[in-house]
Short mmCIF file of C-alpha atoms and ligand atoms in Angstrom, two decimals:
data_model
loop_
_atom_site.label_atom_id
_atom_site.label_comp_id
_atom_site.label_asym_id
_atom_site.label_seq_id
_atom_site.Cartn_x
_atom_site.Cartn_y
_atom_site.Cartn_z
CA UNK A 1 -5.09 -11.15 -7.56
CA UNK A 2 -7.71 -11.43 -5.36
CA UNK A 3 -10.82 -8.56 -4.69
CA UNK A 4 -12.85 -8.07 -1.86
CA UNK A 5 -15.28 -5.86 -1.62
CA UNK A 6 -16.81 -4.31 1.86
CA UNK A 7 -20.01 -3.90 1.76
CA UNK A 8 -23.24 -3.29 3.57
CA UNK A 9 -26.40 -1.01 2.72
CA UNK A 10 -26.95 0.20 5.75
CA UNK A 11 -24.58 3.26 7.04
CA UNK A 12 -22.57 3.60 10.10
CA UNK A 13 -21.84 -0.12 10.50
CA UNK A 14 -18.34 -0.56 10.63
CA UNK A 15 -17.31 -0.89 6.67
CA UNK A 16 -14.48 1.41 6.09
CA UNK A 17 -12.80 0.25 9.56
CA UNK A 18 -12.70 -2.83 7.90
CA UNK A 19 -11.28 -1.41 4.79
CA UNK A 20 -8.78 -0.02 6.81
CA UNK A 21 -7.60 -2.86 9.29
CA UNK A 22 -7.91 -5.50 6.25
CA UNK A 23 -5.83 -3.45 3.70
CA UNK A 24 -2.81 -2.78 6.50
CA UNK A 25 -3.06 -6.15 7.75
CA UNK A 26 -2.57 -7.50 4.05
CA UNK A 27 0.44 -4.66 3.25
CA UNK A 28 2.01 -5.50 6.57
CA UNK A 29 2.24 -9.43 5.63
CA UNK A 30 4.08 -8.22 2.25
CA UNK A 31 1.67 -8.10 -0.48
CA UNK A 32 0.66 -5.72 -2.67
CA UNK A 33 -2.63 -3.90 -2.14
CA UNK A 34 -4.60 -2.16 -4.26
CA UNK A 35 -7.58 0.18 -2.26
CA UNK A 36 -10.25 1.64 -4.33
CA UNK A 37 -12.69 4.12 -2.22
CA UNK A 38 -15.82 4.36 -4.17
CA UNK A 39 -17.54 6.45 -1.05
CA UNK A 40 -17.89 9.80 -1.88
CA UNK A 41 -17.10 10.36 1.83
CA UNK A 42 -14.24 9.43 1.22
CA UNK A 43 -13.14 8.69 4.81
CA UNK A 44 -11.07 5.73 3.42
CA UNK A 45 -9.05 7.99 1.50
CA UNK A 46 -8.29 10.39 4.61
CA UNK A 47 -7.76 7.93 6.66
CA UNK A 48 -5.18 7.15 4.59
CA UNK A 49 -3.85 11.08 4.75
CA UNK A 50 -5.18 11.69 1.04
CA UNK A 51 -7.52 14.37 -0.12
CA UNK A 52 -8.58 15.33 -3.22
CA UNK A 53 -10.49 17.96 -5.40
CA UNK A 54 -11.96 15.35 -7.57
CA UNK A 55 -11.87 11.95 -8.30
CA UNK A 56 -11.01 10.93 -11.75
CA UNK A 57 -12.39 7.39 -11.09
CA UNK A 58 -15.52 7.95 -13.66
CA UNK A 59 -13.07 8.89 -16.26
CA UNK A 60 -11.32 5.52 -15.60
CA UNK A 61 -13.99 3.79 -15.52
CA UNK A 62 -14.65 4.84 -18.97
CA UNK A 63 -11.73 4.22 -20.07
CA UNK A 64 -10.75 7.73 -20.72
CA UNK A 65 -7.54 7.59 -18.46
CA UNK A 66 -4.98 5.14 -17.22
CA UNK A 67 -5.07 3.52 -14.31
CA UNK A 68 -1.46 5.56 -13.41
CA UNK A 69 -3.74 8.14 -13.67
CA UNK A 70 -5.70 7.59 -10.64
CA UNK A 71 -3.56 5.79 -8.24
CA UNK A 72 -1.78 7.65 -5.83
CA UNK A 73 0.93 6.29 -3.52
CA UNK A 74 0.41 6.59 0.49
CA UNK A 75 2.75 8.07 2.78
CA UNK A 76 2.05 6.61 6.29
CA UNK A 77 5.42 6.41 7.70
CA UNK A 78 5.59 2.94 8.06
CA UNK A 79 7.35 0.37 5.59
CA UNK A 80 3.90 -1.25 4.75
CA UNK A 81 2.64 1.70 3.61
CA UNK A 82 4.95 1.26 0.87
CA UNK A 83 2.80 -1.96 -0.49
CA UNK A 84 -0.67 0.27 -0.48
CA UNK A 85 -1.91 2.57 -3.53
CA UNK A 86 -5.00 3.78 -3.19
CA UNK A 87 -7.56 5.12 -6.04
CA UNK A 88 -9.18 7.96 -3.92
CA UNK A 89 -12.68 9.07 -3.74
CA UNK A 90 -13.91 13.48 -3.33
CA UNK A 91 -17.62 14.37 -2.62
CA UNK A 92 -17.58 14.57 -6.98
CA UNK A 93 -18.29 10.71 -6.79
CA UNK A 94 -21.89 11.13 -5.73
CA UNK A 95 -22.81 12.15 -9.23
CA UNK A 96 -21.00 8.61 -10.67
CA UNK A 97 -24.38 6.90 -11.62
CA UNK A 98 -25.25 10.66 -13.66
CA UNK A 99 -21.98 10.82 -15.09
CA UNK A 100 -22.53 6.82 -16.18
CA UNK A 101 -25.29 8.00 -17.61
CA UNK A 102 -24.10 10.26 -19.76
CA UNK A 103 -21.43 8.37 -21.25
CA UNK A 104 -23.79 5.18 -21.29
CA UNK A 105 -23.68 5.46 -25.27
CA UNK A 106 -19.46 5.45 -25.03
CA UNK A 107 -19.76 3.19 -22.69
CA UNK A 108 -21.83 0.72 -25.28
CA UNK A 109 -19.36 1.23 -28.00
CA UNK A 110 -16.11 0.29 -25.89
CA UNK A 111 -16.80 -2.14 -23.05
CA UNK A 112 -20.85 -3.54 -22.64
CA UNK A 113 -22.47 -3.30 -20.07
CA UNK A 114 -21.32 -0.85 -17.29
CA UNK A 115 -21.44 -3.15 -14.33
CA UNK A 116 -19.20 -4.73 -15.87
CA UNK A 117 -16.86 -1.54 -16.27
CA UNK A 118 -14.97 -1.81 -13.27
CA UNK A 119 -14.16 -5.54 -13.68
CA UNK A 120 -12.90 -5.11 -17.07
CA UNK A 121 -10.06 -2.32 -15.89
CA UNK A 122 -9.12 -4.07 -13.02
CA UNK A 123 -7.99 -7.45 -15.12
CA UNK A 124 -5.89 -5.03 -17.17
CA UNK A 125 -3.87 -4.57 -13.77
CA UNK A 126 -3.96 -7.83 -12.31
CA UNK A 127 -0.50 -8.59 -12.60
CA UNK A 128 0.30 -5.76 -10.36
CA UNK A 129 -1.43 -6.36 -7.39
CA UNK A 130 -2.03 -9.54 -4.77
CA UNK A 131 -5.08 -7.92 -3.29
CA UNK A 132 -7.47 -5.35 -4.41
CA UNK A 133 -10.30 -4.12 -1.21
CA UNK A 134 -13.01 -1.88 -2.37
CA UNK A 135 -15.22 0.35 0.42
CA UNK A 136 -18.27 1.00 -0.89
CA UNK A 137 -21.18 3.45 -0.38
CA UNK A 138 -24.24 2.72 2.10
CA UNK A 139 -26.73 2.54 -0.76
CA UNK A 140 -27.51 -0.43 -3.31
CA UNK A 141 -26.34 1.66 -5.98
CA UNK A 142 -23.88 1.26 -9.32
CA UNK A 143 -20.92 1.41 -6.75
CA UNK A 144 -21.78 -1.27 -5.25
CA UNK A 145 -23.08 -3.60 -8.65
CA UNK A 146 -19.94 -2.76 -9.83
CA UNK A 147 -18.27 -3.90 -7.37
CA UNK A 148 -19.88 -7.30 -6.86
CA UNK A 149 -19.21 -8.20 -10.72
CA UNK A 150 -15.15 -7.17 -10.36
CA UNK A 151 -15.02 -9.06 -6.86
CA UNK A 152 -14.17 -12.55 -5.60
CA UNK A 153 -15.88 -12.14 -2.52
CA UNK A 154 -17.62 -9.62 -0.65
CA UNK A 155 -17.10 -9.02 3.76
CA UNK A 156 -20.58 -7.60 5.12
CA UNK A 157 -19.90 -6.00 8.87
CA UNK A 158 -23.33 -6.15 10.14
CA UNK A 159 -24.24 -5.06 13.70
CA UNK A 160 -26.34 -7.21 15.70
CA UNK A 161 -29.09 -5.05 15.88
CA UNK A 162 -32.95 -5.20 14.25
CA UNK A 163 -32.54 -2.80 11.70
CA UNK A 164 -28.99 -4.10 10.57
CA UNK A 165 -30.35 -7.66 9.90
CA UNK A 166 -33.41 -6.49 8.09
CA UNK A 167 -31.27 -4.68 5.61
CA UNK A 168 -29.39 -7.36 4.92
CA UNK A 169 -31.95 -9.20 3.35
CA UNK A 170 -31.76 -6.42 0.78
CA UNK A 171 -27.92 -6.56 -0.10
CA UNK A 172 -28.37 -10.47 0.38
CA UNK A 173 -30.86 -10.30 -2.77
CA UNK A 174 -28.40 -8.25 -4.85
CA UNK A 175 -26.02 -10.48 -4.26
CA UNK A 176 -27.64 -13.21 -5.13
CA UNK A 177 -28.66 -11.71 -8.29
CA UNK A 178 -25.40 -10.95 -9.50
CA UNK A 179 -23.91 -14.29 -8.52
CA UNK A 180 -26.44 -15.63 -10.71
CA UNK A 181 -26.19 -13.43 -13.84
CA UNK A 182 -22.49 -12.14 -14.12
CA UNK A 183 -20.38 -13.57 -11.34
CA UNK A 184 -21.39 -17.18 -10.38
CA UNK A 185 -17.93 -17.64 -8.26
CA UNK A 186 -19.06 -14.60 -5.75
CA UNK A 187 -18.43 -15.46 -2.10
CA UNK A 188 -19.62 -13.86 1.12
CA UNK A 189 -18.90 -13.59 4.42
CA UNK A 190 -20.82 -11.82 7.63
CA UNK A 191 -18.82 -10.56 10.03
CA UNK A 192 -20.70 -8.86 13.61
CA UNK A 193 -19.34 -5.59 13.98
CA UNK A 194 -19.27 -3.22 16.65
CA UNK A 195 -20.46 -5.95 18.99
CA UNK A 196 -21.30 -5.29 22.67
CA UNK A 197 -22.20 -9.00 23.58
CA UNK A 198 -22.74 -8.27 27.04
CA UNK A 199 -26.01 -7.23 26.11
CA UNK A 200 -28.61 -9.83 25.96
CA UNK A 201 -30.60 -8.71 23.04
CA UNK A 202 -27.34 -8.33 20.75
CA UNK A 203 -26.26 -11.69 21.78
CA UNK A 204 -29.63 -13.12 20.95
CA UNK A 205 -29.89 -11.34 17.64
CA UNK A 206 -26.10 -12.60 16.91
CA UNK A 207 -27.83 -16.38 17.74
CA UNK A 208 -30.49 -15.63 15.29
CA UNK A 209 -28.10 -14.18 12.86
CA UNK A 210 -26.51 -17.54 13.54
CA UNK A 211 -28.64 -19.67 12.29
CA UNK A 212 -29.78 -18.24 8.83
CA UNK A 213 -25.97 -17.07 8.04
CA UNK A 214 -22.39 -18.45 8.79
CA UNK A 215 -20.85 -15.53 10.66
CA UNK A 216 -17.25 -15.29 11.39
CA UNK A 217 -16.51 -14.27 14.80
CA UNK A 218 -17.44 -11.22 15.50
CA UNK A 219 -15.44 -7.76 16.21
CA UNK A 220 -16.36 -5.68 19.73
CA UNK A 221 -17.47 -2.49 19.62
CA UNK A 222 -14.51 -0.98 21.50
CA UNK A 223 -12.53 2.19 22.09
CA UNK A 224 -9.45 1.88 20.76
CA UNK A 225 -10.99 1.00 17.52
CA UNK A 226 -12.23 4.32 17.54
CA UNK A 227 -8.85 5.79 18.38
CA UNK A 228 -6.96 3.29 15.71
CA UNK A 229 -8.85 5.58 12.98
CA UNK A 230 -7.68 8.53 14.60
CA UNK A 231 -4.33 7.90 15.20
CA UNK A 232 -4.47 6.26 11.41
CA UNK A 233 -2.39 3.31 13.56
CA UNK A 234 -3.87 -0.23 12.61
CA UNK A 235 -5.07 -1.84 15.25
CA UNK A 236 -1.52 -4.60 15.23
CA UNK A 237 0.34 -1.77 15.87
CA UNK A 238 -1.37 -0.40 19.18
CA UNK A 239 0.06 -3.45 21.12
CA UNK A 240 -0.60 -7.29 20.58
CA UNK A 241 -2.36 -7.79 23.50
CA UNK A 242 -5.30 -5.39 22.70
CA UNK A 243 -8.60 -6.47 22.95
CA UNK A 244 -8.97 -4.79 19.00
CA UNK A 245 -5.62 -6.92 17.78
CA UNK A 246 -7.46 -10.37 19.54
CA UNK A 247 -10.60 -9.57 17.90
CA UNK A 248 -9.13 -9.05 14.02
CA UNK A 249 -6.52 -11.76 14.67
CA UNK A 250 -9.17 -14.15 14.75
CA UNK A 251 -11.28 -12.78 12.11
CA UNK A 252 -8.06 -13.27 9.42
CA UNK A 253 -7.61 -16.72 11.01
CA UNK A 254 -11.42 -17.47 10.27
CA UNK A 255 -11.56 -15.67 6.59
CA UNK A 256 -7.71 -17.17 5.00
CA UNK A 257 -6.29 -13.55 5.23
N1 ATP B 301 -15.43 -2.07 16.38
C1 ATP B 301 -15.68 -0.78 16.59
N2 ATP B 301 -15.69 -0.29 17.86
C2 ATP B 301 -15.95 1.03 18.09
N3 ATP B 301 -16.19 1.93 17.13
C3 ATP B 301 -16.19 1.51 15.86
C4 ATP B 301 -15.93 0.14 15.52
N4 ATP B 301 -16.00 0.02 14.16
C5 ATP B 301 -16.29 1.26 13.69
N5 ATP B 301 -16.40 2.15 14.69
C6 ATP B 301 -16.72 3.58 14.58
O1 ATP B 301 -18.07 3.69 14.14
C7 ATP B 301 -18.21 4.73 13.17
C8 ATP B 301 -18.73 4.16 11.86
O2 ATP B 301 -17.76 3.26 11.34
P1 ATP B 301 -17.40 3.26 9.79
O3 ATP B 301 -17.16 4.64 9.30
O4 ATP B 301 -16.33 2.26 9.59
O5 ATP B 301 -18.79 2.72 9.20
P2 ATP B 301 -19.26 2.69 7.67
O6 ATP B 301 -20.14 1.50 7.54
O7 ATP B 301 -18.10 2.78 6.77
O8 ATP B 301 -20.12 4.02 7.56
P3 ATP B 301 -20.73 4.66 6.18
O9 ATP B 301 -21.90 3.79 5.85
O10 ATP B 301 -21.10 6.05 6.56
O11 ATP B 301 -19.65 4.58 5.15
C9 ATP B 301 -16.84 5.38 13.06
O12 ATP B 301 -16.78 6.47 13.90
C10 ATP B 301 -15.90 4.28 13.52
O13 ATP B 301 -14.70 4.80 14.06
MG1 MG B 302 -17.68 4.11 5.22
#
């Protein structure tokens, strides 16, 4: 079983469209797929058509609950919908780090030290799963520590823009951190997103980007990405030829997926 994680600090930068393209793209080659929203947003979870009250994911994080408990099947129509569950997030997941908090003295007894919480119940379903992809929040919070100590590598969509590369210094620290202290095989991988390369200063800051980072090749900011989310249609299924389906075929190519 292998996780990835999705991650970037900054908001708006492309990280649940990669969720979303990456998990169908894994399903439709036959494997199983685990997807875990930890974004209280939740736009993961109704993108794939599911909306809930409340999470129960601090609860199984605990260890109160199964994980039977908070997967729920998907019902997309197509047959590789069939290989994705998904462990939904509700607006109730904001208060996660609180709710941590208060059960920080359970948490002691049963299972150390909480970042490690969400590693520990995803080896007891390892056997059930070929992939598991996380989205994450657009904060450097317990989600996303969490996250980085269960995962085998993490996917950063970063937009080639001043503000996007400055925050990545940030994230680039955490994960540095936690490679060091709890998870020394931790991999990463930058991938451009929303890219309009036609315009010289993106181009120049993807150069720059370039040269401090490997980058895989980068995905175009582009309308039918856009319309994939709303017509919850991957982006292989709006016709092979699409500028979207070039762009993420060569992004698996370049990442093994
Ligand atoms: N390659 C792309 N081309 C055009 N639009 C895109 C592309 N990728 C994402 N978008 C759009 O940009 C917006 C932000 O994308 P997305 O929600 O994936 O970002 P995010 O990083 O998950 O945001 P948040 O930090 O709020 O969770 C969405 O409306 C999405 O449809
Ligand atoms: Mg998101």
């Amino acid at each position: 079983m292998e996780v990835i994680t999705v991650a970037n600090n900054k908001g708006g930068v492309g990280k649940t469209m990669q969720c979303y393209q990456l998990v169908c793209h894994l399903a439709h080659k036959g494997n199983k797929v685990l997807v875990i929203d930890l974004d209280s947003q939740a736009n993961l979870s109704s993108t794939f058509g599911v909306q809930i009250q409340r999470t129960l994911i601090p609860e199984w994080l605990i260890g109160d609950i199964e994980a039977e408990e908070v997967v729920v099947p998907i019902d997309g129509g197509d047959e590789f919908h069939d290989n994705i569950s998904l462990i939904p997030a509700s607006r109730h997941l904001a208060n996660l780090s609180k709710l941590m908090i208060l059960s920080e003295a359970e948490i002691r007894k049963g299972a150390g030290r909480k970042e490690r919480l969400l590693k520990i119940r995803l080896e007891a379903i390892a056997e059930n799963y070929d992939y598991v992809v996380i989205d994450t929040p657009p904060m450097l919070g317990d989600e996303l520590i969490m996250s980085l100590v269960a995962s085998n590598r993490i996917l950063i969509p970063t937009q080639a823009q001043d503000y996007s590369i400055d925050g990545l210094e940030e994230l680039m620290d955490t994960f540095e951190i936690i490679k060091e202290t709890e998870n020394p095989k931790l991999k990463f991988n930058i991938i451009p997103s929303m890219v309009n390369a036609r315009r010289k200063i993106e181009k120049q800051r993807l150069e720059e980007l370039s040269q401090s980072f490997s980058i895989t090749p980068p995905i175009r900011n582009l309308v039918q990405m856009q319309e994939s989310i709303s017509t919850k249609k991957p982006v292989f299924m709006m016709g092979k030829k699409t500028k979207g389906a070039d762009d993420y075929k060569r992004l698996w190519k370049s990442l093994n997926l």
